[in-house]
Short mmCIF file of C-alpha atoms in Angstrom, two decimals:
data_model
loop_
_atom_site.label_atom_id
_atom_site.label_comp_id
_atom_site.label_asym_id
_atom_site.label_seq_id
_atom_site.Cartn_x
_atom_site.Cartn_y
_atom_site.Cartn_z
CA UNK A 1 19.57 3.37 16.40
CA UNK A 2 22.75 5.11 15.45
CA UNK A 3 26.04 5.89 17.25
CA UNK A 4 28.37 8.78 17.36
CA UNK A 5 31.55 6.80 17.91
CA UNK A 6 33.95 9.64 18.79
CA UNK A 7 31.43 11.35 21.04
CA UNK A 8 30.25 8.06 22.67
CA UNK A 9 26.57 8.79 22.16
CA UNK A 10 23.74 6.57 21.01
CA UNK A 11 20.67 7.96 19.26
CA UNK A 12 17.48 5.93 19.74
CA UNK A 13 14.14 6.51 17.93
CA UNK A 14 11.36 6.99 20.53
CA UNK A 15 8.51 6.13 18.18
CA UNK A 16 5.67 6.70 20.62
CA UNK A 17 7.10 10.00 21.95
CA UNK A 18 7.97 11.55 18.55
CA UNK A 19 11.58 11.95 19.74
CA UNK A 20 15.12 10.72 19.35
CA UNK A 21 16.61 9.92 22.69
CA UNK A 22 20.33 10.61 23.28
CA UNK A 23 22.22 8.23 25.53
CA UNK A 24 25.71 8.77 26.92
CA UNK A 25 27.61 5.53 26.32
CA UNK A 26 30.42 6.47 28.69
CA UNK A 27 28.13 6.72 31.68
CA UNK A 28 25.18 4.62 30.45
CA UNK A 29 22.80 7.51 31.20
CA UNK A 30 20.13 9.38 29.26
CA UNK A 31 21.33 12.81 28.13
CA UNK A 32 18.42 14.58 26.36
CA UNK A 33 15.51 14.25 23.95
CA UNK A 34 15.33 15.58 20.37
CA UNK A 35 11.76 16.64 19.94
CA UNK A 36 9.43 17.69 17.15
CA UNK A 37 9.50 14.55 14.97
CA UNK A 38 6.45 12.63 13.64
CA UNK A 39 7.16 8.92 13.57
CA UNK A 40 10.98 9.04 14.07
CA UNK A 41 12.73 6.32 12.06
CA UNK A 42 16.27 6.17 10.68
CA UNK A 43 19.27 8.07 12.01
CA UNK A 44 22.66 8.71 10.38
CA UNK A 45 25.65 10.35 11.99
CA UNK A 46 28.25 11.71 9.58
CA UNK A 47 31.32 12.56 11.65
CA UNK A 48 33.35 14.12 8.77
CA UNK A 49 30.69 16.89 8.43
CA UNK A 50 29.60 17.00 12.06
CA UNK A 51 26.02 16.25 11.13
CA UNK A 52 23.18 14.07 12.34
CA UNK A 53 20.48 13.18 9.80
CA UNK A 54 17.08 12.14 11.19
CA UNK A 55 14.28 10.66 9.17
CA UNK A 56 10.70 11.39 10.22
CA UNK A 57 8.09 9.21 8.56
CA UNK A 58 4.75 10.95 8.98
CA UNK A 59 5.82 14.40 7.91
CA UNK A 60 8.08 13.29 5.10
CA UNK A 61 11.10 15.16 6.46
CA UNK A 62 14.84 14.53 6.94
CA UNK A 63 16.14 16.94 9.52
CA UNK A 64 19.88 17.79 9.63
CA UNK A 65 21.28 18.67 13.01
CA UNK A 66 24.76 19.85 14.00
CA UNK A 67 26.43 16.84 15.46
CA UNK A 68 27.98 18.31 18.59
CA UNK A 69 25.28 20.73 19.74
CA UNK A 70 22.28 19.03 18.00
CA UNK A 71 21.19 22.41 16.72
CA UNK A 72 18.78 22.25 13.70
CA UNK A 73 20.64 23.21 10.48
CA UNK A 74 18.21 22.22 7.70
CA UNK A 75 14.94 20.46 7.00
CA UNK A 76 14.71 18.48 3.76
CA UNK A 77 11.19 17.67 2.51
CA UNK A 78 10.74 14.37 0.71
CA UNK A 79 7.37 12.58 0.81
CA UNK A 80 5.69 10.45 3.42
CA UNK A 81 7.51 7.49 4.81
CA UNK A 82 11.24 8.30 5.19
CA UNK A 83 12.84 5.52 7.20
CA UNK A 84 16.07 3.76 6.34
CA UNK A 85 19.06 6.00 5.70
CA UNK A 86 22.63 5.13 4.63
CA UNK A 87 25.76 7.08 3.69
CA UNK A 88 28.30 6.69 0.87
CA UNK A 89 31.55 8.13 2.05
CA UNK A 90 32.97 8.10 -1.46
CA UNK A 91 30.43 10.30 -3.12
CA UNK A 92 29.33 12.10 0.10
CA UNK A 93 25.72 11.21 -0.70
CA UNK A 94 23.00 10.15 1.71
CA UNK A 95 20.32 7.64 0.54
CA UNK A 96 16.88 7.62 2.22
CA UNK A 97 13.96 5.21 1.51
CA UNK A 98 10.41 6.55 1.43
CA UNK A 99 7.18 6.63 -0.65
CA UNK A 100 4.92 3.77 -1.60
CA UNK A 101 1.56 3.46 0.21
CA UNK A 102 2.68 5.91 2.82
CA UNK A 103 2.74 8.58 0.10
CA UNK A 104 -0.32 7.29 -1.79
CA UNK A 105 1.78 5.89 -4.62
CA UNK A 106 2.09 2.44 -6.19
CA UNK A 107 5.91 2.70 -6.15
CA UNK A 108 8.59 3.66 -3.64
CA UNK A 109 11.64 5.92 -3.89
CA UNK A 110 15.14 6.29 -2.62
CA UNK A 111 15.97 9.96 -2.18
CA UNK A 112 19.50 11.21 -2.67
CA UNK A 113 20.88 14.01 -0.46
CA UNK A 114 24.24 15.75 -0.71
CA UNK A 115 25.76 15.57 2.76
CA UNK A 116 27.82 18.67 2.24
CA UNK A 117 25.01 21.03 1.11
CA UNK A 118 22.01 19.28 2.76
CA UNK A 119 20.26 19.45 -0.62
CA UNK A 120 18.19 16.78 -2.31
CA UNK A 121 19.92 16.02 -5.63
CA UNK A 122 17.86 13.16 -7.09
CA UNK A 123 15.75 10.03 -6.49
CA UNK A 124 15.63 6.42 -7.64
CA UNK A 125 12.33 4.69 -8.33
CA UNK A 126 11.81 1.22 -6.80
CA UNK A 127 8.89 -1.26 -6.58
CA UNK A 128 7.40 -0.04 -3.28
CA UNK A 129 8.37 1.43 0.07
CA UNK A 130 11.89 0.32 0.99
CA UNK A 131 12.24 -1.61 4.25
CA UNK A 132 16.09 -1.77 4.24
CA UNK A 133 19.03 -0.13 2.42
CA UNK A 134 22.57 -1.55 2.17
CA UNK A 135 25.55 -0.16 0.24
CA UNK A 136 28.67 -1.85 -1.01
CA UNK A 137 32.00 -0.24 -0.01
CA UNK A 138 32.54 1.54 -3.26
CA UNK A 139 29.08 2.97 -3.18
CA UNK A 140 28.30 1.77 -6.72
CA UNK A 141 25.64 -0.82 -5.64
CA UNK A 142 22.67 -0.21 -3.35
CA UNK A 143 20.55 -3.13 -2.20
CA UNK A 144 16.93 -2.07 -1.62
CA UNK A 145 14.66 -4.49 0.27
CA UNK A 146 10.96 -4.14 -0.30
CA UNK A 147 9.05 -5.97 2.38
CA UNK A 148 5.49 -5.67 0.91
CA UNK A 149 6.69 -7.29 -2.35
CA UNK A 150 9.04 -9.89 -0.78
CA UNK A 151 11.72 -8.50 -3.06
CA UNK A 152 15.25 -7.23 -3.25
CA UNK A 153 16.09 -4.69 -5.91
CA UNK A 154 19.75 -4.13 -6.86
CA UNK A 155 20.39 -0.45 -7.78
CA UNK A 156 23.22 0.92 -9.86
CA UNK A 157 23.89 4.24 -8.10
CA UNK A 158 25.86 5.66 -11.08
CA UNK A 159 22.82 5.18 -13.33
CA UNK A 160 20.42 5.82 -10.48
CA UNK A 161 18.18 2.94 -11.50
CA UNK A 162 17.21 -0.57 -10.41
CA UNK A 163 18.83 -3.24 -12.56
CA UNK A 164 17.93 -6.52 -10.93
CA UNK A 165 14.71 -7.44 -9.05
CA UNK A 166 15.14 -10.71 -7.01
CA UNK A 167 12.33 -12.42 -5.20
CA UNK A 168 12.88 -13.56 -1.62
CA UNK A 169 11.26 -16.87 -0.62
CA UNK A 170 10.21 -15.68 2.80
CA UNK A 171 7.55 -13.07 3.42
CA UNK A 172 8.10 -9.56 4.88
CA UNK A 173 11.89 -9.30 4.57
CA UNK A 174 12.88 -6.41 6.77
CA UNK A 175 16.32 -5.96 8.14
CA UNK A 176 19.43 -7.27 6.47
CA UNK A 177 23.25 -7.19 6.61
CA UNK A 178 26.02 -7.58 4.01
CA UNK A 179 29.36 -9.43 4.00
CA UNK A 180 31.05 -8.09 0.90
CA UNK A 181 34.17 -10.31 1.37
CA UNK A 182 32.01 -13.45 0.75
CA UNK A 183 29.38 -11.73 -1.46
CA UNK A 184 26.64 -12.77 0.96
CA UNK A 185 23.53 -10.94 2.18
CA UNK A 186 21.86 -11.94 5.43
CA UNK A 187 18.07 -11.30 5.28
CA UNK A 188 15.64 -11.44 8.15
CA UNK A 189 12.11 -12.51 7.23
CA UNK A 190 9.03 -12.52 9.50
CA UNK A 191 6.93 -15.29 7.82
CA UNK A 192 8.44 -17.69 8.48
CA UNK A 193 10.90 -16.26 10.98
CA UNK A 194 14.13 -17.00 9.15
CA UNK A 195 17.61 -15.73 8.50
CA UNK A 196 18.18 -16.29 4.79
CA UNK A 197 21.65 -16.17 3.29
CA UNK A 198 21.66 -14.86 -0.27
CA UNK A 199 24.41 -14.60 -2.91
CA UNK A 200 24.74 -10.86 -3.58
CA UNK A 201 25.84 -11.41 -7.15
CA UNK A 202 23.09 -13.74 -8.29
CA UNK A 203 20.27 -13.52 -5.81
CA UNK A 204 20.50 -17.29 -5.16
CA UNK A 205 19.48 -18.33 -1.64
CA UNK A 206 22.16 -20.59 -0.15
CA UNK A 207 21.00 -21.17 3.49
CA UNK A 208 17.88 -20.84 5.67
CA UNK A 209 18.06 -20.84 9.49
CA UNK A 210 15.30 -20.25 12.08
CA UNK A 211 15.45 -16.89 13.74
CA UNK A 212 13.74 -14.69 16.28
CA UNK A 213 10.03 -13.98 15.96
CA UNK A 214 9.28 -10.33 15.30
CA UNK A 215 12.83 -9.73 14.02
CA UNK A 216 13.89 -6.11 13.84
CA UNK A 217 17.63 -6.01 13.51
CA UNK A 218 20.23 -7.94 11.44
CA UNK A 219 23.99 -7.22 11.71
CA UNK A 220 27.23 -8.83 10.58
CA UNK A 221 30.24 -8.91 12.80
CA UNK A 222 33.09 -9.07 10.27
CA UNK A 223 35.79 -9.72 12.89
CA UNK A 224 34.17 -12.88 14.24
CA UNK A 225 32.27 -13.85 11.07
CA UNK A 226 28.96 -13.83 12.99
CA UNK A 227 25.47 -12.67 12.27
CA UNK A 228 23.24 -11.16 15.06
CA UNK A 229 19.46 -11.06 14.62
CA UNK A 230 17.22 -9.51 17.30
CA UNK A 231 13.50 -9.96 17.64
CA UNK A 232 10.61 -9.66 20.05
CA UNK A 233 8.74 -6.54 18.99
CA UNK A 234 5.11 -6.70 20.31
CA UNK A 235 5.85 -10.16 21.79
CA UNK A 236 6.10 -11.24 25.43
CA UNK A 237 9.71 -12.41 25.00
CA UNK A 238 12.67 -11.13 23.03
CA UNK A 239 15.85 -12.86 21.84
CA UNK A 240 19.04 -12.33 19.99
CA UNK A 241 20.04 -15.24 17.72
CA UNK A 242 23.73 -15.68 16.92
CA UNK A 243 25.02 -17.52 13.86
CA UNK A 244 28.57 -18.48 12.91
CA UNK A 245 29.72 -18.27 9.34
CA UNK A 246 31.82 -21.34 8.58
CA UNK A 247 32.23 -20.49 4.92
CA UNK A 248 30.20 -18.58 2.36
CA UNK A 249 27.53 -21.31 2.23
CA UNK A 250 27.71 -22.89 5.70
CA UNK A 251 26.20 -21.38 8.83
CA UNK A 252 25.13 -22.61 12.24
CA UNK A 253 23.24 -21.25 15.18
CA UNK A 254 25.60 -20.85 18.12
CA UNK A 255 23.50 -18.87 20.60
CA UNK A 256 20.06 -17.68 21.58
CA UNK A 257 20.15 -14.91 24.16
CA UNK A 258 17.01 -13.79 25.97
CA UNK A 259 16.46 -10.00 26.10
CA UNK A 260 13.07 -8.56 27.13
CA UNK A 261 9.56 -8.62 25.92
CA UNK A 262 8.97 -6.14 23.05
CA UNK A 263 12.71 -5.66 22.53
CA UNK A 264 13.24 -5.94 18.81
CA UNK A 265 15.33 -2.99 17.57
CA UNK A 266 19.09 -3.41 17.85
CA UNK A 267 22.41 -1.89 16.80
CA UNK A 268 25.86 -3.39 16.35
CA UNK A 269 28.94 -1.14 16.63
CA UNK A 270 32.17 -2.82 15.52
CA UNK A 271 34.14 0.27 16.62
CA UNK A 272 32.83 -0.03 20.18
CA UNK A 273 32.61 -3.79 20.09
CA UNK A 274 29.15 -3.66 21.59
CA UNK A 275 25.63 -4.80 20.64
CA UNK A 276 22.75 -2.64 21.86
CA UNK A 277 19.05 -3.75 22.10
CA UNK A 278 16.24 -1.23 22.77
CA UNK A 279 13.73 -2.51 25.33
CA UNK A 280 10.42 -0.66 25.73
CA UNK A 281 8.86 0.06 29.17
CA UNK A 282 6.71 -2.67 30.62
CA UNK A 283 4.40 -2.99 33.61
CA UNK A 284 7.33 -3.53 36.00
CA UNK A 285 10.34 -2.19 34.01
CA UNK A 286 11.46 1.16 32.64
CA UNK A 287 12.53 1.52 29.02
CA UNK A 288 16.23 0.66 28.69
CA UNK A 289 19.13 0.04 26.34
CA UNK A 290 20.48 -3.44 26.91
CA UNK A 291 24.24 -3.64 26.23
CA UNK A 292 26.02 -6.89 25.24
CA UNK A 293 29.69 -7.64 24.62
CA UNK A 294 30.57 -10.47 22.18
CA UNK A 295 32.48 -13.42 23.57
CA UNK A 296 35.32 -14.85 21.44
#
């Protein structure tokens, strides 16, 4: 999921439909579908250029739409598997993870796109298909999580190369979040289902806490010093686990909120002060976006 803060819209990947669904956050109502994608994955809204970047896994494309009208502006061909997508406001560059087994290769890549020209300007080779991308505020360090290798690769974006491979003790690390003020990464793993706290400077793991099964969303609430982890994909029950950061090395679970079966994907918007969880349709319920407000 991704949000257009000024326009109060939420973009949600409709994986089974090959669409991105657009939701009006002011009214809580569905607005329209963006069609023609094959395995829709990551979305990125760049307000300063009035652009929406959409990653489509099975056709290896990143499509660029005009932000206000959602008119197609450009189609950027990478290789199979584009999914996670992040933006560096300093360099005006977009980073997209792809490749690996999806592209028939024994390594993955991070493509680099100029947000101004919509042109691919480079790539960075990594161990395998990236499952998560995180940037520091200066845009000089990119954290690339590789689920299949249980690994985190630290990338120097100026050199455009990986400089530090760190192994993660849990298996299938997927989503993650970053607190740069304490130099801590929060990593969700699926086997076992844990939230691992890692030192972003050394790769040392400093805390392990149980988390939601089938996790599919990890976010850091900088204002409240909390971590939110959602899970429940392909499971009969879904939950959001809430952790409180007491200091850089001390954390505790302070909440476990039930959502809905199959509801794994989530999105935290600090600007809107809202947490959104995507719930698929069930036998008795329509697909929905569940909205939560944090309690101080």
